[in-house]
Coordinates of C-alpha atoms in Angstrom, one line a residue:
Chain A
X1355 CA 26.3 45.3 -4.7
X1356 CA 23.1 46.7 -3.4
X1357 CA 21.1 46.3 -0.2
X1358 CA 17.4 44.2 0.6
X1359 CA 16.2 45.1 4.0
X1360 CA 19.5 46.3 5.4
X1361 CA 21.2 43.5 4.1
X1362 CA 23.9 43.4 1.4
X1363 CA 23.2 41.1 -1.7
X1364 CA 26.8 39.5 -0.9
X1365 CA 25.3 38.1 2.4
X1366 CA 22.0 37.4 1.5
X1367 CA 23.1 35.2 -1.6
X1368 CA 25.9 33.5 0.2
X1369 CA 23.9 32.1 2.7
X1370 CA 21.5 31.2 -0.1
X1371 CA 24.0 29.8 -1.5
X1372 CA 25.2 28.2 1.5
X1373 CA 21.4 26.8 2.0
X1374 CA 21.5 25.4 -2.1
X1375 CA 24.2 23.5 -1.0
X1376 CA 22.5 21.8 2.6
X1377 CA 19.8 21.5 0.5
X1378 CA 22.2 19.4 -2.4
X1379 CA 22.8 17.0 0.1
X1380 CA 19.6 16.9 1.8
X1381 CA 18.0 16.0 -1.4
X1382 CA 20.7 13.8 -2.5
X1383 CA 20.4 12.0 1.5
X1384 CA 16.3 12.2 1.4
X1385 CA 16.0 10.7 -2.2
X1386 CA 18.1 7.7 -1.1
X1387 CA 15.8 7.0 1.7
X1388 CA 12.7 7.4 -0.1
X1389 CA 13.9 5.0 -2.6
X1390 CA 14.8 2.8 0.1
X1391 CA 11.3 3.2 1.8
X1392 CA 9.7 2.6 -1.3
X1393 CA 11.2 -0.7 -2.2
X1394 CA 12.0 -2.4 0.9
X1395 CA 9.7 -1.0 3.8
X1396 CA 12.7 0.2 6.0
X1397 CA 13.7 3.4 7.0
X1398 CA 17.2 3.2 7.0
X1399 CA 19.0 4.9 10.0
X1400 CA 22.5 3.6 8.7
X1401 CA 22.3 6.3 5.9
X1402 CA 23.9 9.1 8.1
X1403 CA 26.6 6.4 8.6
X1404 CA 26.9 5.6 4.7
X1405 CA 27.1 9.3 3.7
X1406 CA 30.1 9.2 6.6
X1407 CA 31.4 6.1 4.7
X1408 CA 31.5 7.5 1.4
X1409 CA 33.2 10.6 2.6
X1410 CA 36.0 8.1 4.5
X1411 CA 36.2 6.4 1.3
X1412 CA 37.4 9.1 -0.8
X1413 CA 40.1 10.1 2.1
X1414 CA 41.4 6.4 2.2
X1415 CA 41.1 6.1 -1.6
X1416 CA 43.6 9.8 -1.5
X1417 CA 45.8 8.4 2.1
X1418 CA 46.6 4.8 0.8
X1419 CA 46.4 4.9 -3.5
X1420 CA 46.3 8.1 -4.3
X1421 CA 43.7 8.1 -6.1
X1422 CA 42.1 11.9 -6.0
X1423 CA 38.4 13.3 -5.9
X1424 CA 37.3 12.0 -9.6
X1425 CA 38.0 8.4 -8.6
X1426 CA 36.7 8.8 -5.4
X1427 CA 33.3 10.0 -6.6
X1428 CA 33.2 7.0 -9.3
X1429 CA 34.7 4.4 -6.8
X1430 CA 33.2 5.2 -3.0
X1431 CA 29.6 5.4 -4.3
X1432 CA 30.1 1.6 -6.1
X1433 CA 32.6 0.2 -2.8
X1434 CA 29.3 1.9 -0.2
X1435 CA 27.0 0.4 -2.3
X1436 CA 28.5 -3.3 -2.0
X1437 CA 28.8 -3.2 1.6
X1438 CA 25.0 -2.1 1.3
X1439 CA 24.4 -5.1 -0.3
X1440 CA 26.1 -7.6 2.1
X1441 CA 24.1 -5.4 4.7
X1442 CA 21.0 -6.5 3.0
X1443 CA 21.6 -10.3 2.4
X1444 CA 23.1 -10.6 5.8
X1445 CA 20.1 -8.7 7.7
X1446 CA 17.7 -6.7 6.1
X1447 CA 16.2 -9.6 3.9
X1448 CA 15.2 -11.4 6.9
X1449 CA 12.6 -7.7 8.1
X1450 CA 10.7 -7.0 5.3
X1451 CA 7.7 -8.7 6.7
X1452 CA 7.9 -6.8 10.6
X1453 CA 6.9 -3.6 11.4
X1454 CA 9.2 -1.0 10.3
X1455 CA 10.8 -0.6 13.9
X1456 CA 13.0 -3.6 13.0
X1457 CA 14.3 -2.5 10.4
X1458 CA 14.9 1.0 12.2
X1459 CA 16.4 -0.4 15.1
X1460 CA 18.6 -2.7 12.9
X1461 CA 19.7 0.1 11.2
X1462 CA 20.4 2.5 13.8
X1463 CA 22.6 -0.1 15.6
X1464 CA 24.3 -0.6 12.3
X1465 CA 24.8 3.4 12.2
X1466 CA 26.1 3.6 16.1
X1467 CA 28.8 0.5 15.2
X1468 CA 29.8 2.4 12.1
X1469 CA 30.0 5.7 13.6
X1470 CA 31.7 3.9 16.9
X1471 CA 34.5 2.1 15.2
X1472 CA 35.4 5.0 13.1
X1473 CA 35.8 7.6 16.2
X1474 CA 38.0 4.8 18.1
X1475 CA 40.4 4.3 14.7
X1476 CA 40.4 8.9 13.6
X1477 CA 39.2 10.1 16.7
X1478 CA 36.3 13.1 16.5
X1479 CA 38.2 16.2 15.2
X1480 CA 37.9 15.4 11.8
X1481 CA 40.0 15.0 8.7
X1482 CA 40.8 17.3 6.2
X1483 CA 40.3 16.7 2.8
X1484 CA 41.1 19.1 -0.5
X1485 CA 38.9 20.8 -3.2
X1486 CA 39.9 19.2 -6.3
X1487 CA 42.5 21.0 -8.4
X1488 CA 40.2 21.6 -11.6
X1489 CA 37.3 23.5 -9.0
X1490 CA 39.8 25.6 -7.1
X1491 CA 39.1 29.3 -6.6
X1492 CA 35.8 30.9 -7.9
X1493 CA 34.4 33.4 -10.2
X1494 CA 32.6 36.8 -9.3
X1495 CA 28.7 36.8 -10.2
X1496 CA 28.4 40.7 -9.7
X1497 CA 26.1 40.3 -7.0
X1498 CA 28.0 37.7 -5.1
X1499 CA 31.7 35.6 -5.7
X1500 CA 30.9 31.9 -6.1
X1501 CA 33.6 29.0 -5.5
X1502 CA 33.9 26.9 -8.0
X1503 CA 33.5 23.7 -5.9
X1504 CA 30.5 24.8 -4.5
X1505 CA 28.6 25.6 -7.8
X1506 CA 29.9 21.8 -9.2
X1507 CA 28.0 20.4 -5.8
X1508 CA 25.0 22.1 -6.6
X1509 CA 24.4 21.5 -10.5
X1510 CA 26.0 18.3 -9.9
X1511 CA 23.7 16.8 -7.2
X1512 CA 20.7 18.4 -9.2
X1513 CA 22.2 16.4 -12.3
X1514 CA 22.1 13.0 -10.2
X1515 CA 18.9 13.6 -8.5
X1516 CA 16.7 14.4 -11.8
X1517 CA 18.5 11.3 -13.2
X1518 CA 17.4 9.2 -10.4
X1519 CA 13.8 10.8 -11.0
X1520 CA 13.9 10.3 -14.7
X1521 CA 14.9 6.6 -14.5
X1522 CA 12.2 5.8 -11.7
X1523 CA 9.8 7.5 -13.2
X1524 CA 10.1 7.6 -16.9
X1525 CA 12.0 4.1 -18.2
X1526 CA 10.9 0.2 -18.0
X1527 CA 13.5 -0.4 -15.4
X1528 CA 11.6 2.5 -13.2
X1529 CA 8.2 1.2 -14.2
X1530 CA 9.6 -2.3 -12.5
X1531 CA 10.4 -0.6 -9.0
X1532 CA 7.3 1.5 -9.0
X1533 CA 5.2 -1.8 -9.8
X1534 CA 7.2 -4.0 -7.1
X1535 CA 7.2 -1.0 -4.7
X1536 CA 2.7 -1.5 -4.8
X1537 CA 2.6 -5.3 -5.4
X1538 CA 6.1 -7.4 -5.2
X1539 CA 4.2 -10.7 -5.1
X1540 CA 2.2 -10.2 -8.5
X1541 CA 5.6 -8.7 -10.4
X1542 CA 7.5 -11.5 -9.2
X1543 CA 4.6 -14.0 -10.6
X1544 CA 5.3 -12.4 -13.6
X1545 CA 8.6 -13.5 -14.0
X1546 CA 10.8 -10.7 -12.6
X1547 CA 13.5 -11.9 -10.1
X1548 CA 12.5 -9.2 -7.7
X1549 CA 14.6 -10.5 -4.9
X1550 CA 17.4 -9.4 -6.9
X1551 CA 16.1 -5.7 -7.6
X1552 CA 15.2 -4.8 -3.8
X1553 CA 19.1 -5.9 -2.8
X1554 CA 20.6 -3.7 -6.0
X1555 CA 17.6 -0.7 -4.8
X1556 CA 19.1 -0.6 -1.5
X1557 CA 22.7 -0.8 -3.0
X1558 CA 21.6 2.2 -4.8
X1559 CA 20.1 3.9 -1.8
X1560 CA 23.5 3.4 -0.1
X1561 CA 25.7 4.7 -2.8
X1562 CA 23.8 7.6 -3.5
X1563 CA 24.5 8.4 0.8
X1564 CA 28.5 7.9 -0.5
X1565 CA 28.3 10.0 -3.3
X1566 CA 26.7 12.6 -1.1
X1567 CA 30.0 12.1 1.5
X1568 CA 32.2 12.1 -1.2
X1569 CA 30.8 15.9 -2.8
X1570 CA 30.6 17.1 1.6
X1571 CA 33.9 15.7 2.2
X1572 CA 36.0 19.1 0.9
X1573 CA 33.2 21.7 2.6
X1574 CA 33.2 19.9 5.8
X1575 CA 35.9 17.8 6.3
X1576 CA 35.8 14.2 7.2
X1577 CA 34.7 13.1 10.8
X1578 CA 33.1 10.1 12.4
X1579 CA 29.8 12.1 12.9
X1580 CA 29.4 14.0 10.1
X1581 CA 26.0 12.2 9.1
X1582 CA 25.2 11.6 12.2
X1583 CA 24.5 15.5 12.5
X1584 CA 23.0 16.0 9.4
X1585 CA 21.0 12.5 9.3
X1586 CA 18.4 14.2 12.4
X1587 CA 17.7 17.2 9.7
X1588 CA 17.5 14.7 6.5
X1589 CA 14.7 12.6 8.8
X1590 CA 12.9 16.1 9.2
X1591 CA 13.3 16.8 5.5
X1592 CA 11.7 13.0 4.6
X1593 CA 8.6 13.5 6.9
X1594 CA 7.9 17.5 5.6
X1595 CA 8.4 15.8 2.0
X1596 CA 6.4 13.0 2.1
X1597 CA 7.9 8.9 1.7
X1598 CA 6.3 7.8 -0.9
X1599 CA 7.4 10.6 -3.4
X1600 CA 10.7 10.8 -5.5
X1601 CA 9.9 14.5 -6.7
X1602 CA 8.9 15.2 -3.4
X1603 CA 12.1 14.2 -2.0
X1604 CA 14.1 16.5 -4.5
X1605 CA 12.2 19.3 -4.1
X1606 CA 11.5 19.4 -0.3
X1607 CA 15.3 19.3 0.2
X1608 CA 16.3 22.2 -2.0
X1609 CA 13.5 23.9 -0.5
X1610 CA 14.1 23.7 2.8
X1611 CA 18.0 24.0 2.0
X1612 CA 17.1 27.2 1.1
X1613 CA 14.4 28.2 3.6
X1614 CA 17.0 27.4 6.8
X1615 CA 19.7 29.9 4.5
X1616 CA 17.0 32.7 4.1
X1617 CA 16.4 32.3 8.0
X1618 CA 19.9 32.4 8.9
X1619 CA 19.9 35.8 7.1
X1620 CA 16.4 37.5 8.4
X1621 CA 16.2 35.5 11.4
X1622 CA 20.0 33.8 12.5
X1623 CA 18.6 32.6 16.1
X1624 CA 15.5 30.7 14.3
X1625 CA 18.4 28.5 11.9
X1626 CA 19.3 25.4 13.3
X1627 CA 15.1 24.9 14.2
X1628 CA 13.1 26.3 11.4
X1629 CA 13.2 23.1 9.8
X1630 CA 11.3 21.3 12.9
X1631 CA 9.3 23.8 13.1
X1632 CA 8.1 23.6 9.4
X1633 CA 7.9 19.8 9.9
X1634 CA 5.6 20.1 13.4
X1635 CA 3.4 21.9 11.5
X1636 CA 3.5 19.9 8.7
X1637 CA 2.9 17.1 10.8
X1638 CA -0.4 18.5 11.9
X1639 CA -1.7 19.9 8.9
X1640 CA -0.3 17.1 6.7
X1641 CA 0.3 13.7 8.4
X1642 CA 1.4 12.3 5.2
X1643 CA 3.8 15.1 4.5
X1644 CA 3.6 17.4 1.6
X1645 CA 3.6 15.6 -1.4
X1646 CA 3.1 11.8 0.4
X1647 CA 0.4 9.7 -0.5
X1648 CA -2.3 8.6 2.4
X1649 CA -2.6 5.2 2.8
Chain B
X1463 CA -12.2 -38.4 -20.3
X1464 CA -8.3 -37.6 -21.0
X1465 CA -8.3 -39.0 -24.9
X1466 CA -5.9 -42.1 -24.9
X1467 CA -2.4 -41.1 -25.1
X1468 CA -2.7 -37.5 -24.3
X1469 CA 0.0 -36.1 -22.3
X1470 CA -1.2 -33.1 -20.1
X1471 CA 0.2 -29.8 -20.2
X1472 CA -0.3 -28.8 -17.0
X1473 CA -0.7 -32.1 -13.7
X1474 CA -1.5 -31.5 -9.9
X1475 CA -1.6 -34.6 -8.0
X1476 CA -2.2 -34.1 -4.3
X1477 CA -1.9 -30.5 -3.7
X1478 CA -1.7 -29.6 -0.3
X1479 CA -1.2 -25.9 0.3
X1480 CA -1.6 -23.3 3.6
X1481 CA -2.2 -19.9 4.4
X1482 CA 0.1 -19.5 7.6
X1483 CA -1.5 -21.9 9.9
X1484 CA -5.1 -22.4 8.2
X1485 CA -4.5 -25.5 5.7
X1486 CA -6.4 -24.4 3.0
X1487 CA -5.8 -27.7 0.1
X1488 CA -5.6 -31.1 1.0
X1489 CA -4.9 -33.2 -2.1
X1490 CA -6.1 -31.7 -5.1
X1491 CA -5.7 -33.7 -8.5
X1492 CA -6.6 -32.3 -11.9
X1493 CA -5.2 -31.6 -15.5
X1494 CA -5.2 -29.5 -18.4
X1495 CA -4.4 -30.9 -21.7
X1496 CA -2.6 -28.2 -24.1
X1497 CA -5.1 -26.2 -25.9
X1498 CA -8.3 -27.2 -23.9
X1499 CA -10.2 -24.3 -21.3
X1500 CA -10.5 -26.1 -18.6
X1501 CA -12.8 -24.2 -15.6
X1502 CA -12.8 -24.6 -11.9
X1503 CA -15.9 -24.3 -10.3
X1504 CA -17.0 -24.1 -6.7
X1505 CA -18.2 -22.1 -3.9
X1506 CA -16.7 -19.0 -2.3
X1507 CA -13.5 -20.4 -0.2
X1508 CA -13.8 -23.8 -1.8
X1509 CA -9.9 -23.3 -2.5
X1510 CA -9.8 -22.0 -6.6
X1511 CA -7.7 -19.2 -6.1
X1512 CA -5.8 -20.9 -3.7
X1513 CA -4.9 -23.7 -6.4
X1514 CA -4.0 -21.3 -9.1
X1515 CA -1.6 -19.2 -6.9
X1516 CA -0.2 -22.5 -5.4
X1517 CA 0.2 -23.5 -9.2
X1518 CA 2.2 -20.1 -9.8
X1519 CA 3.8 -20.5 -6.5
X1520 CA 2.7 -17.5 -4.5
X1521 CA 1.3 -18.8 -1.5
X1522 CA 3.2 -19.5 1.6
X1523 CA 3.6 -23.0 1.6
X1524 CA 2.8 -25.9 -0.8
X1525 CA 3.0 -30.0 -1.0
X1526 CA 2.0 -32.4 -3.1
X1527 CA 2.9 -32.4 -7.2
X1528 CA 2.8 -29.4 -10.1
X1529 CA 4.2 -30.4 -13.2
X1530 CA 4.3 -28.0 -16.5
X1531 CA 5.2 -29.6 -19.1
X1532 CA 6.9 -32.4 -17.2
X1533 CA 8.7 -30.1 -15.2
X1534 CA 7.9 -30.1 -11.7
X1535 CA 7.0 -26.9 -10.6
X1536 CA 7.0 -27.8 -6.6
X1537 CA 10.1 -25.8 -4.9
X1538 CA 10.4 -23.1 -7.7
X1539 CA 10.2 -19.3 -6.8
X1540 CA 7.4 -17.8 -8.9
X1541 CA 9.6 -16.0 -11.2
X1542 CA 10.8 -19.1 -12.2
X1543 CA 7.3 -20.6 -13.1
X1544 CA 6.7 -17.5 -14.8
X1545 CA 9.6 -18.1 -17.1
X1546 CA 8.7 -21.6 -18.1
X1547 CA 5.6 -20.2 -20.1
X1548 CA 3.0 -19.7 -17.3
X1549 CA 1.1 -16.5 -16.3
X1550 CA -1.4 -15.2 -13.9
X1551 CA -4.4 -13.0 -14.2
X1552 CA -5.4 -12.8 -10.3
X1553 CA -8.8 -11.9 -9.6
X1554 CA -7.9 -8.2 -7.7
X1555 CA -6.7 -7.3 -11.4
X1556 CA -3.4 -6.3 -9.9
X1557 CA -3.5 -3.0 -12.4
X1558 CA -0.9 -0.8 -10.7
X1559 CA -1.4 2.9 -9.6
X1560 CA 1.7 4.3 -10.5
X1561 CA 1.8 2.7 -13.8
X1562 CA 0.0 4.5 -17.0
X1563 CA -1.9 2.1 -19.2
X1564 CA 1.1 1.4 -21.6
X1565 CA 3.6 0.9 -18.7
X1566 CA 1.2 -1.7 -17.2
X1567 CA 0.6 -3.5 -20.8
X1568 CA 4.3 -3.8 -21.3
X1569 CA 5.3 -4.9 -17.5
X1570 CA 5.9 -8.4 -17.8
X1571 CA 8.7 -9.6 -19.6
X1572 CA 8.6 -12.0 -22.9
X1573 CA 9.4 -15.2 -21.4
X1574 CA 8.8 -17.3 -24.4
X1575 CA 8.9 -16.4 -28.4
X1576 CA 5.4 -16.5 -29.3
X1577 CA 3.6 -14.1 -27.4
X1578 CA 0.9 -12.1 -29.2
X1579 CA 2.0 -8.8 -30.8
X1580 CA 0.8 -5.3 -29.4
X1581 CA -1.9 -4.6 -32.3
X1582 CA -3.7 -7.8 -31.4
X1583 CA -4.2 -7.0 -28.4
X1584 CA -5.4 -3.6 -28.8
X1585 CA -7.8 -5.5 -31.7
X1586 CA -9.1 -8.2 -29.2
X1587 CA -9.3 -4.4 -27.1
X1588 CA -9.7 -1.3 -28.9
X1589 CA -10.4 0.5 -25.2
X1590 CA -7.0 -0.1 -23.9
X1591 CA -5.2 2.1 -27.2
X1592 CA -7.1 4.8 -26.5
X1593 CA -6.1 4.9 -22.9
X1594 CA -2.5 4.4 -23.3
X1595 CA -1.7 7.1 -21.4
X1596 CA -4.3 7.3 -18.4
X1597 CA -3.4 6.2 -14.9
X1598 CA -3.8 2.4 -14.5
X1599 CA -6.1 2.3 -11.9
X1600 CA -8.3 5.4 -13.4
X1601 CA -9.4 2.8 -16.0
X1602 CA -13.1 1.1 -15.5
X1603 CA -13.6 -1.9 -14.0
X1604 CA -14.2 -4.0 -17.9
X1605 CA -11.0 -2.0 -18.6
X1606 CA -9.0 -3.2 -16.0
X1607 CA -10.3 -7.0 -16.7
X1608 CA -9.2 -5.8 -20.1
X1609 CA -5.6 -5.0 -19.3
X1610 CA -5.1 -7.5 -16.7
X1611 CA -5.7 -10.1 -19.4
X1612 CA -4.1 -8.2 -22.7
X1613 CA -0.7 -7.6 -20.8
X1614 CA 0.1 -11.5 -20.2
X1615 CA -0.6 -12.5 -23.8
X1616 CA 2.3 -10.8 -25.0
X1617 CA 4.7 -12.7 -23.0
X1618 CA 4.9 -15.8 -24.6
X1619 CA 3.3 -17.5 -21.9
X1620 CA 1.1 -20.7 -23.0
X1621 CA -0.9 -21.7 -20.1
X1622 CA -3.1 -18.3 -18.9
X1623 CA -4.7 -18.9 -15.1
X1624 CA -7.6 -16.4 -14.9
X1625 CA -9.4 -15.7 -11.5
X1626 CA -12.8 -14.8 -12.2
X1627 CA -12.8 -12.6 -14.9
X1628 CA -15.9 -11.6 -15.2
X1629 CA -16.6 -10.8 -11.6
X1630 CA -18.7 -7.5 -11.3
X1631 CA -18.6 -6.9 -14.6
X1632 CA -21.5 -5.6 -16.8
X1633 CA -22.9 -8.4 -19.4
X1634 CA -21.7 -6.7 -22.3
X1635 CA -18.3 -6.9 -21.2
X1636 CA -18.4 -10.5 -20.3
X1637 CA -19.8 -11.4 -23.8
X1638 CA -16.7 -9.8 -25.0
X1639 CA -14.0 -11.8 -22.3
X1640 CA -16.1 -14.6 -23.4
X1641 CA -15.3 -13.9 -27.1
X1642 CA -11.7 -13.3 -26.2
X1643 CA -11.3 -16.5 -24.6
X1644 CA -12.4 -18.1 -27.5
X1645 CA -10.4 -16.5 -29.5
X1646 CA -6.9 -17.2 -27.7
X1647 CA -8.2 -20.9 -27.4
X1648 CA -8.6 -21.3 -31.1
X1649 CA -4.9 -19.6 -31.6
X1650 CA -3.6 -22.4 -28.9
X1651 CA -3.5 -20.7 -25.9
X1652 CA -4.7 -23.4 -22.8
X1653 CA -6.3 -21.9 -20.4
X1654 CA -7.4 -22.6 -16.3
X1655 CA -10.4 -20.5 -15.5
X1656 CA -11.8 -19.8 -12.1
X1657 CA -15.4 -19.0 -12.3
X1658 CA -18.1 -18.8 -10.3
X1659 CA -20.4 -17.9 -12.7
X1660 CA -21.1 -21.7 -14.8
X1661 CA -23.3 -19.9 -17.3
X1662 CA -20.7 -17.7 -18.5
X1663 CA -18.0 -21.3 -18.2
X1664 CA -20.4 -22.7 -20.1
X1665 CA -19.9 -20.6 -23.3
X1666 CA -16.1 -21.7 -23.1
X1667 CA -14.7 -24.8 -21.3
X1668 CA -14.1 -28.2 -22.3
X1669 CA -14.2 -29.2 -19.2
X1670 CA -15.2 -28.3 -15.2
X1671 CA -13.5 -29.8 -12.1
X1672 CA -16.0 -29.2 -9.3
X1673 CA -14.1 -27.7 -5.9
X1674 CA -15.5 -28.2 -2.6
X1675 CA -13.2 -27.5 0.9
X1676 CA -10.0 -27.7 -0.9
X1677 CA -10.5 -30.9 -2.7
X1678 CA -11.8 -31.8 -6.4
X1679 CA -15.3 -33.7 -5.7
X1680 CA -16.5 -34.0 -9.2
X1681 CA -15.4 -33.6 -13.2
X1682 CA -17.4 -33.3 -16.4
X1683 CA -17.6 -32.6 -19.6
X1684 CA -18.8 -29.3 -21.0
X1685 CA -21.6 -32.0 -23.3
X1686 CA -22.3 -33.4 -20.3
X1687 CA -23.3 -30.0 -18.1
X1688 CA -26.7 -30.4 -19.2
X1689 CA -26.9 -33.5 -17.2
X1690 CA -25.1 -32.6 -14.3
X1691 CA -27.7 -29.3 -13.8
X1692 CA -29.2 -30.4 -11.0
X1693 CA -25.8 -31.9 -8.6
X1694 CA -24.4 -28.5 -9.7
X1695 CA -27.0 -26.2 -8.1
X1696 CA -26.6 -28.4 -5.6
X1697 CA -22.5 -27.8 -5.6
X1698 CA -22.5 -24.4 -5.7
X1699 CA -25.8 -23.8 -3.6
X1700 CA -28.1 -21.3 -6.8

């Protein structure tokens, strides 16, 4: 143990810790939106309530077929991610050529029903859900003890958003999103059913939100609003990052994960705003956030 | 002037096609016989794009006839036309930004068996190997013409619409389109060109349809271009 500033390494690193792991799922949450931007021109309010979805998912998937945390993060993700995709054929299809406040109203109204019906049927106090048996308990790293589970949700959501990056940015299948994201017409004329591709992009979106309730489910229980809270900071997180970038979205969630833990050590009151404050200024300095294209 | 018997690989009869509410054709009639270039000509707005993106089915809203090889192409998504062995070189270029060089060569999908293999493109275009790995867009503007043509000859496609390729391009480079044209004409590609420039259609088509206010007014042959001189400065007003 030693001391920085007055403050012991055991709280310093646990809240950074504690910030790695907002940051997990604010770069999980961000990534899936930026993706969704990219593709279909929408910002997609519902995610908050998708990320809520996956997390009730895994908790009916435990209540009614006990089926535990491993299946849950292999089957709520692909369940989300079909209702996504009715979402889109039923709806979103129809938006692509409005303004984006269509698609955002649409959206939100999807998240408020969501949100609604689930309060009415489990009420707001939340529901708990267990650490799975294999990440019980933790190890001591010297200079802070670190549970198990929340070490997996770190590496883990690292693991899946470098993926996403690699296949967007590095394969044929990613050079085929990045080309239909800047011309859809001319990549369809080519021959490329890219229709298809935007519904399975947004089904992708989605499921990445319920894989990212799934890994919050055992830190914060499972409650109606869940995303709904964290959804406002995700929103801040996409406009300090940027839309158009997949990178950006990954780093400017870790990031600021990890800025609002440092401020909740030096500075506790500052916490629950730094992130709007980084974003105001961002959003003077640069409109297009940090690592966003200008149009 | 079709040779008796000839079937034609590509027919319109009686395109109509509109922009939202501007109708932009109204009733155009040509053909292309397999392996022939055949060259629209015309003024500025005179409807030649719009006829080769009605043909590949990316406008908003099209009547009239389009058959491909017999099949009509009225009513299909583009993707579809794509597949049957048609493909587009539209006259922005359409290079993409966030694809490298090689990503933008190898974007569209073989459709067909037949397609022309990676090192005979890069011989028809030694610039594009040595730019494999630059941004798309960071290319020139011969380059781009370059790209946007080399990337739909490996598909497998057999009828190649090209929009203008050698707007805004420097001489030297539109001798060497003009070489690669003839080129993929003698190894059977058919082509539809869109040209403004008839001195550089001359080195190339068989044939011209003339395009005034969305309609075909006149059609010759490239022997008979000589004669038709003066009614062509008159069509397209040099």
């Amino acid at each position: 143990m030693f001391e920085l500033f007055g403050i012991s390494s055991q709280a310093l690193f646990g809240q950074l810790l504690i910030g790695l792991i907002n940051g997990s799922f604010y770069a999980l949450l961000s990534l899936g939106l930026a993706v969704i931007f990219g593709m279909l021109n929408i910002i997609n309010f519902s995610h908050g309530a998708q990320y809520m979805l996956g997390a009730f998912t895994a908790y009916f998937l435990l209540q009614y077929a006990g089926l535990g945390y491993w299946w849950a993060i292999f089957l709520a993700p692909i369940v989300v991610g079909i209702t996504g995709i009715i979402i889109e054929r039923l709806f979103l299809q129809w938006l692509y050529k409005l303004d984006h406040l269509y698609g955002l109203l649409l959206t939100f109204g999807l998240a408020l029903i969501f949100e609604g019906t689930f309060r009415n049927f489990f009420g707001s106090s939340g529901l708990p859900y267990s650490v799975p048996p294999a990440l019980q308990g933790g190890r001591n790293l010297g200079f802070m003890f670190l549970p198990n589970y929340r070490g997996w949700v770190v590496v883990f959501s690292l693991a899946v958003c470098l993926t996403t990056w690699f296949v967007i940015e590095r394969t044929k299948l990613g050079s085929y999103l990045r080309a239909a994201t800047e011309n859809p017409t001319l990549v369809r004329a080519f021959g490329i059913n890219v229709p298809r591709m935007i519904t399975l992009t947004y089904g992708f979106g989605v499921a990445l939100a319920a894989l990212a309730g799934v890994m919050a489910a055992p830190i914060y229980n499972v409650s109606p609003q869940m995303g709904a809270n964290l959804i406002i900071v995700v929103f801040a997180v996409v406009v300090i990052g940027g839309m158009g970038s997949i990178m950006g979205a990954i780093v400017t969630g870790f990031g600021l994960g990890l800025i609002e833990g440092l401020t909740k050590v030096f500075f506790p009151e500052a916490s629950n705003t730094v992130i709007f404050i980084i974003m105001a200024i961002v959003l003077l300095i640069r409109p297009a956030g940090l690592f966003g294209r200008s149009a | 002037m079709l040779s008796p018997g000839a079937v034609p690989l590509l027919a319109v009869e009686g395109l109509q096609a509109w922009y939202g509410e501007s109708h932009v054709l109204h009733g155009v009639t040509f053909d292309v016989i397999a392996g022939e270039v055949v060259t629209l000509l015309g003024r500025n707005g005179a409807g030649k794009t719009t006829t080769l993106k009605s043909i590949m089915g990316i406008v908003g809203q099209r009547t009239g006839s389009v058959r491909y090889e017999g099949k009509e192409l009225i009513g299909l998504t583009s993707d579809r036309i794509a597949r049957l062995g048609i493909a587009l070189c539209p006259e922005e270029r359409g290079i993409f930004a966030s694809l490298d060089v090689e990503e933008n060569l190898l974007l569209p999908p073989k459709v067909r068996a037949g397609g022309l293999e990676l090192d005979r493109i890069f011989k028809l275009f030694p610039n594009l190997q040595e730019r494999l790995s630059s941004q798309g867009t960071k290319l020139s503007g011969g380059e781009q013409q370059m790209l946007a043509i080399g990337r739909i000859l490996r598909t497998g496609a057999r009828l190649l619409l090209l929009d203008e390729p050698t707007e805004g391009l420097a001489p030297v480079i539109i001798e060497q389109i003009g070489k690669t044209i003839g080129t993929l004409k003698q190894q059977g590609f058919t082509i539809l060109l869109v040209e403004q420039n008839f001195r550089f259609a001359s080195t190339v088509a068989d044939r011209y349809y003339v395009m005034e206010n969305g309609r075909i007014i006149d059609r010759f042959a490239n022997a008979e271009l000589e004669a038709n001189l003066d009614k062509l400065h008159d069509y397209l007003g040099v």
